[in-house]
Coordinates of C-alpha atoms in Angstrom, one line a residue:
M443 CA 36.8 -125.2 -1.1
S444 CA 38.8 -121.8 -1.0
T445 CA 40.4 -120.8 -3.7
V446 CA 44.0 -122.2 -2.8
D447 CA 42.5 -124.8 -1.6
F448 CA 41.6 -125.8 -4.7
D449 CA 45.0 -124.8 -7.3
R450 CA 47.3 -127.7 -4.3
D451 CA 44.2 -129.9 -4.5
V452 CA 43.5 -129.7 -8.9
K453 CA 46.3 -128.2 -10.5
V454 CA 49.3 -128.5 -8.8
P455 CA 48.4 -132.0 -8.9
N456 CA 48.3 -131.5 -12.7
Y457 CA 50.8 -129.6 -13.1
A458 CA 53.1 -132.3 -12.6
R459 CA 51.7 -135.2 -14.2
S460 CA 52.4 -133.4 -16.8
G461 CA 56.5 -132.1 -16.1
I462 CA 56.2 -128.5 -15.4
Q463 CA 59.5 -128.0 -13.3
E464 CA 58.3 -125.6 -10.9
V465 CA 55.1 -124.4 -9.6
W466 CA 54.8 -120.6 -7.3
L467 CA 51.4 -121.5 -5.5
W468 CA 51.1 -117.6 -2.9
D469 CA 48.5 -118.5 0.5
L470 CA 47.5 -115.1 1.0
E471 CA 45.6 -116.3 4.0
E472 CA 48.9 -117.8 6.3
N473 CA 51.2 -114.5 3.8
C474 CA 53.1 -117.3 2.2
L475 CA 54.7 -118.4 -0.9
E476 CA 55.1 -122.8 -1.2
V477 CA 56.6 -123.8 -4.4
Y478 CA 56.5 -127.2 -5.8
R479 CA 59.9 -128.5 -7.7
Q480 CA 60.6 -132.4 -8.3
P481 CA 57.4 -133.2 -10.7
T482 CA 56.3 -136.9 -10.5
I483 CA 53.3 -139.0 -11.4
N484 CA 52.6 -138.6 -8.1
G485 CA 52.5 -134.3 -7.2
Y486 CA 56.3 -133.0 -6.0
T487 CA 59.3 -134.3 -4.6
S488 CA 60.3 -131.1 -3.7
I489 CA 57.6 -128.7 -1.2
Q490 CA 58.4 -125.4 0.3
K491 CA 57.2 -122.9 2.5
F492 CA 58.9 -119.6 2.2
E493 CA 57.4 -116.2 4.9
R494 CA 58.4 -112.8 4.7
G495 CA 62.4 -111.4 4.8
Q496 CA 63.3 -114.0 3.0
Q497 CA 64.5 -114.2 -1.2
I498 CA 63.9 -117.1 -3.3
S499 CA 64.9 -117.9 -7.5
P500 CA 63.6 -119.4 -10.2
L501 CA 65.3 -122.5 -11.0
A502 CA 64.6 -120.9 -14.6
F503 CA 66.5 -117.6 -13.9
P504 CA 68.6 -118.2 -11.0
D505 CA 70.3 -115.2 -10.3
F506 CA 66.8 -112.9 -10.6
V507 CA 65.7 -113.4 -6.4
V508 CA 63.1 -112.3 -4.9
S509 CA 61.5 -111.2 -1.9
I510 CA 58.9 -112.7 -0.5
D511 CA 58.2 -108.9 1.3
L512 CA 57.5 -107.1 -2.0
I513 CA 55.8 -110.4 -3.8
L514 CA 53.4 -109.3 -0.3
G515 CA 53.1 -105.8 -0.1

């Protein structure tokens, strides 16, 4: 199991059960950002993938825009 698989399959569900509102998972092998939102006891109900050329804002700071290109280099 790779680190990203462990994060996706073990850590992210634990965060959802703990009520963490948003999780960003950088998948460097796939060159994308996975964003998990809307936690439930069974996991996150909103999962989005962001790729190069896109931007995102964290829920806690909606005016702060992050470029996926900038993060991935």
